[in-house]
Amino acid sequence: MDKVMNLFLCGVGGQGILLASEVISSACIHSGFDVKQSEVHGMAQRGGSVISHIRFGEKVYSPLIEPGDADLVVSFELLEALRYLPYMNSNTRVIVNTQKILPAPVATGMDTYPADVLDQLKQRKLSVFPIDAFDIARSIGETRAVNMVLVGALSVFLPIQENIFMQVIEKRIPEKIRKVNIDAFLKGKETVRGMRTDS
């Protein structure tokens, strides 16, 4: 792989973004890439915004993605995808969890949740892959596995073999919840693979 690949993860506190970021970064390292990762999680425990930058390639010199340079964005919450539009460009692929987590102004009735988030993304000519990761996680028996559904979805676009992800998940996830997380990963991968038209 000649170029450095830029992955941008965003969502809100409590969605498992940091664990997802760790799994992805470890899979990149085990695949022989140089990896730099950075995260911001101010007020995360109160449902605040959480982001993670992951950059990998033959040699990476900085952990931060410049605005407009994200190759792939994974938004763990629907509205968060709009918040980080400045990191996207016309070639960015955007995986969007359609789950809604109401921000405080909406929850208190002071504002309204946009009804057209996906339309706004598509109007910008972005390649958008909407996925109801919460419903998928619920269908396999563990709503806390939303993050692994989205890691599986992202894996479709990465030059990393599935068995590497399996090794990382087996090493990182406790045994009692390992199978459901593997099932979540595979289901997310299968769902987005079915949406691709460029493969």
GROMACS .gro file of C-alpha atoms in nm:
model
  199
    1MET     CA    1   0.000   0.000   0.000
    2ASP     CA    2   0.167   0.319  -0.120
    3LYS     CA    3  -0.036   0.583   0.057
    4VAL     CA    4  -0.119   0.637   0.420
    5MET     CA    5  -0.482   0.549   0.490
    6ASN     CA    6  -0.684   0.779   0.715
    7LEU     CA    7  -0.967   0.642   0.928
    8PHE     CA    8  -1.185   0.877   1.133
    9LEU     CA    9  -1.419   0.738   1.398
   10CYS     CA   10  -1.680   0.957   1.568
   11GLY     CA   11  -1.971   0.911   1.803
   12VAL     CA   12  -2.070   0.979   2.162
   13GLY     CA   13  -1.942   0.858   2.495
   14GLY     CA   14  -2.037   0.503   2.590
   15GLN     CA   15  -2.054   0.361   2.238
   16GLY     CA   16  -1.726   0.170   2.257
   17ILE     CA   17  -1.537   0.389   2.013
   18LEU     CA   18  -1.209   0.361   2.198
   19LEU     CA   19  -1.223  -0.019   2.209
   20ALA     CA   20  -1.312  -0.024   1.839
   21SER     CA   21  -1.019   0.205   1.769
   22GLU     CA   22  -0.788  -0.021   1.966
   23VAL     CA   23  -0.903  -0.331   1.775
   24ILE     CA   24  -0.860  -0.160   1.437
   25SER     CA   25  -0.517  -0.021   1.527
   26SER     CA   26  -0.399  -0.361   1.657
   27ALA     CA   27  -0.521  -0.533   1.341
   28CYS     CA   28  -0.325  -0.279   1.134
   29ILE     CA   29  -0.011  -0.340   1.340
   30HIS     CA   30  -0.046  -0.719   1.312
   31SER     CA   31  -0.077  -0.674   0.936
   32GLY     CA   32   0.266  -0.511   0.926
   33PHE     CA   33   0.166  -0.147   0.894
   34ASP     CA   34   0.305   0.150   1.079
   35VAL     CA   35   0.015   0.294   1.279
   36LYS     CA   36  -0.050   0.623   1.455
   37GLN     CA   37  -0.365   0.674   1.657
   38SER     CA   38  -0.507   0.966   1.853
   39GLU     CA   39  -0.834   1.020   2.033
   40VAL     CA   40  -1.038   1.298   2.190
   41HIS     CA   41  -1.299   1.210   2.449
   42GLY     CA   42  -1.377   1.519   2.652
   43MET     CA   43  -1.702   1.481   2.849
   44ALA     CA   44  -1.737   1.131   2.704
   45GLN     CA   45  -1.895   0.992   3.017
   46ARG     CA   46  -2.178   1.245   2.985
   47GLY     CA   47  -2.261   1.150   2.629
   48GLY     CA   48  -2.025   1.403   2.477
   49SER     CA   49  -1.856   1.367   2.143
   50VAL     CA   50  -1.575   1.112   2.106
   51ILE     CA   51  -1.343   1.093   1.807
   52SER     CA   52  -1.049   0.878   1.708
   53HIS     CA   53  -0.796   0.931   1.432
   54ILE     CA   54  -0.623   0.618   1.293
   55ARG     CA   55  -0.356   0.650   1.026
   56PHE     CA   56  -0.169   0.352   0.884
   57GLY     CA   57   0.065   0.272   0.599
   58GLU     CA   58   0.428   0.192   0.528
   59LYS     CA   59   0.541   0.491   0.737
   60VAL     CA   60   0.322   0.736   0.925
   61TYR     CA   61   0.466   1.055   1.073
   62SER     CA   62   0.162   1.217   1.238
   63PRO     CA   63  -0.137   1.075   1.428
   64LEU     CA   64  -0.378   1.349   1.324
   65ILE     CA   65  -0.588   1.359   1.010
   66GLU     CA   66  -0.604   1.696   0.840
   67PRO     CA   67  -0.951   1.834   0.757
   68GLY     CA   68  -1.065   1.698   0.422
   69ASP     CA   69  -0.826   1.402   0.429
   70ALA     CA   70  -1.033   1.117   0.577
   71ASP     CA   71  -1.051   0.812   0.347
   72LEU     CA   72  -1.307   0.643   0.567
   73VAL     CA   73  -1.536   0.785   0.834
   74VAL     CA   74  -1.729   0.563   1.071
   75SER     CA   75  -1.999   0.754   1.255
   76PHE     CA   76  -2.129   0.557   1.551
   77GLU     CA   77  -2.428   0.792   1.581
   78LEU     CA   78  -2.635   0.941   1.300
   79LEU     CA   79  -2.601   1.313   1.375
   80GLU     CA   80  -2.230   1.290   1.455
   81ALA     CA   81  -2.169   1.223   1.085
   82LEU     CA   82  -2.269   1.583   1.009
   83ARG     CA   83  -2.061   1.728   1.291
   84TYR     CA   84  -1.743   1.600   1.127
   85LEU     CA   85  -1.816   1.682   0.765
   86PRO     CA   86  -1.501   1.901   0.748
   87TYR     CA   87  -1.287   1.586   0.762
   88MET     CA   88  -1.452   1.441   0.450
   89ASN     CA   89  -1.391   1.493   0.079
   90SER     CA   90  -1.572   1.375  -0.232
   91ASN     CA   91  -1.391   1.039  -0.221
   92THR     CA   92  -1.457   0.967   0.147
   93ARG     CA   93  -1.658   0.657   0.225
   94VAL     CA   94  -1.889   0.714   0.520
   95ILE     CA   95  -2.029   0.429   0.728
   96VAL     CA   96  -2.315   0.567   0.935
   97ASN     CA   97  -2.484   0.394   1.222
   98THR     CA   98  -2.848   0.508   1.190
   99GLN     CA   99  -2.895   0.491   1.567
  100LYS     CA  100  -3.004   0.824   1.717
  101ILE     CA  101  -2.878   0.937   2.056
  102LEU     CA  102  -3.042   1.266   2.139
  103PRO     CA  103  -2.804   1.550   2.233
  104ALA     CA  104  -2.898   1.748   2.543
  105PRO     CA  105  -3.063   2.042   2.358
  106VAL     CA  106  -3.289   1.797   2.172
  107ALA     CA  107  -3.363   1.588   2.480
  108THR     CA  108  -3.470   1.899   2.669
  109GLY     CA  109  -3.691   2.022   2.386
  110MET     CA  110  -3.479   2.327   2.304
  111ASP     CA  111  -3.387   2.199   1.959
  112THR     CA  112  -3.494   1.934   1.709
  113TYR     CA  113  -3.306   1.638   1.567
  114PRO     CA  114  -3.247   1.679   1.191
  115ALA     CA  115  -3.469   1.447   0.990
  116ASP     CA  116  -3.251   1.445   0.680
  117VAL     CA  117  -2.901   1.353   0.796
  118LEU     CA  118  -2.847   1.084   0.532
  119ASP     CA  119  -2.986   1.311   0.258
  120GLN     CA  120  -2.746   1.587   0.362
  121LEU     CA  121  -2.454   1.346   0.334
  122LYS     CA  122  -2.564   1.215  -0.005
  123GLN     CA  123  -2.616   1.568  -0.138
  124ARG     CA  124  -2.244   1.618  -0.085
  125LYS     CA  125  -2.178   1.326  -0.325
  126LEU     CA  126  -2.028   1.114  -0.050
  127SER     CA  127  -2.037   0.734  -0.066
  128VAL     CA  128  -2.266   0.662   0.228
  129PHE     CA  129  -2.323   0.322   0.384
  130PRO     CA  130  -2.607   0.348   0.637
  131ILE     CA  131  -2.626   0.057   0.877
  132ASP     CA  132  -2.855   0.000   1.177
  133ALA     CA  133  -2.576  -0.136   1.393
  134PHE     CA  134  -2.785  -0.117   1.709
  135ASP     CA  135  -3.057  -0.336   1.559
  136ILE     CA  136  -2.797  -0.582   1.428
  137ALA     CA  137  -2.632  -0.600   1.770
  138ARG     CA  138  -2.972  -0.650   1.933
  139SER     CA  139  -3.055  -0.931   1.688
  140ILE     CA  140  -2.749  -1.125   1.798
  141GLY     CA  141  -2.825  -1.073   2.164
  142GLU     CA  142  -2.591  -0.795   2.279
  143THR     CA  143  -2.661  -0.428   2.216
  144ARG     CA  144  -2.319  -0.337   2.356
  145ALA     CA  145  -2.163  -0.503   2.050
  146VAL     CA  146  -2.260  -0.208   1.825
  147ASN     CA  147  -1.894  -0.114   1.806
  148MET     CA  148  -1.791  -0.454   1.669
  149VAL     CA  149  -2.071  -0.440   1.410
  150LEU     CA  150  -1.915  -0.116   1.287
  151VAL     CA  151  -1.561  -0.253   1.297
  152GLY     CA  152  -1.681  -0.542   1.081
  153ALA     CA  153  -1.847  -0.295   0.843
  154LEU     CA  154  -1.525  -0.092   0.819
  155SER     CA  155  -1.314  -0.402   0.759
  156VAL     CA  156  -1.472  -0.440   0.414
  157PHE     CA  157  -1.262  -0.143   0.297
  158LEU     CA  158  -0.934  -0.228   0.466
  159PRO     CA  159  -0.638  -0.430   0.331
  160ILE     CA  160  -0.647  -0.650   0.640
  161GLN     CA  161  -0.739  -1.017   0.642
  162GLU     CA  162  -1.037  -1.130   0.846
  163ASN     CA  163  -0.831  -1.379   1.046
  164ILE     CA  164  -0.616  -1.091   1.176
  165PHE     CA  165  -0.925  -0.920   1.315
  166MET     CA  166  -1.034  -1.250   1.468
  167GLN     CA  167  -0.696  -1.289   1.641
  168VAL     CA  168  -0.715  -0.937   1.781
  169ILE     CA  169  -1.074  -0.978   1.904
  170GLU     CA  170  -0.990  -1.313   2.065
  171LYS     CA  171  -0.697  -1.156   2.244
  172ARG     CA  172  -0.867  -0.832   2.348
  173ILE     CA  173  -1.228  -0.932   2.430
  174PRO     CA  174  -1.304  -1.135   2.746
  175GLU     CA  175  -1.405  -1.495   2.676
  176LYS     CA  176  -1.760  -1.462   2.811
  177ILE     CA  177  -1.851  -1.199   2.548
  178ARG     CA  178  -1.607  -1.301   2.276
  179LYS     CA  179  -1.846  -1.503   2.058
  180VAL     CA  180  -2.113  -1.234   2.043
  181ASN     CA  181  -1.851  -0.977   1.945
  182ILE     CA  182  -1.721  -1.204   1.669
  183ASP     CA  183  -2.079  -1.257   1.550
  184ALA     CA  184  -2.127  -0.878   1.553
  185PHE     CA  185  -1.811  -0.825   1.349
  186LEU     CA  186  -1.913  -1.082   1.088
  187LYS     CA  187  -2.267  -0.947   1.062
  188GLY     CA  188  -2.144  -0.590   1.015
  189LYS     CA  189  -1.902  -0.707   0.748
  190GLU     CA  190  -2.170  -0.904   0.567
  191THR     CA  191  -2.414  -0.611   0.576
  192VAL     CA  192  -2.181  -0.355   0.421
  193ARG     CA  193  -2.033  -0.603   0.175
  194GLY     CA  194  -2.386  -0.642   0.040
  195MET     CA  195  -2.408  -0.265  -0.019
  196ARG     CA  196  -2.085  -0.229  -0.215
  197THR     CA  197  -2.113  -0.172  -0.586
  198ASP     CA  198  -1.744  -0.107  -0.651
  199SER     CA  199  -1.612  -0.457  -0.576
   0.00000   0.00000   0.00000
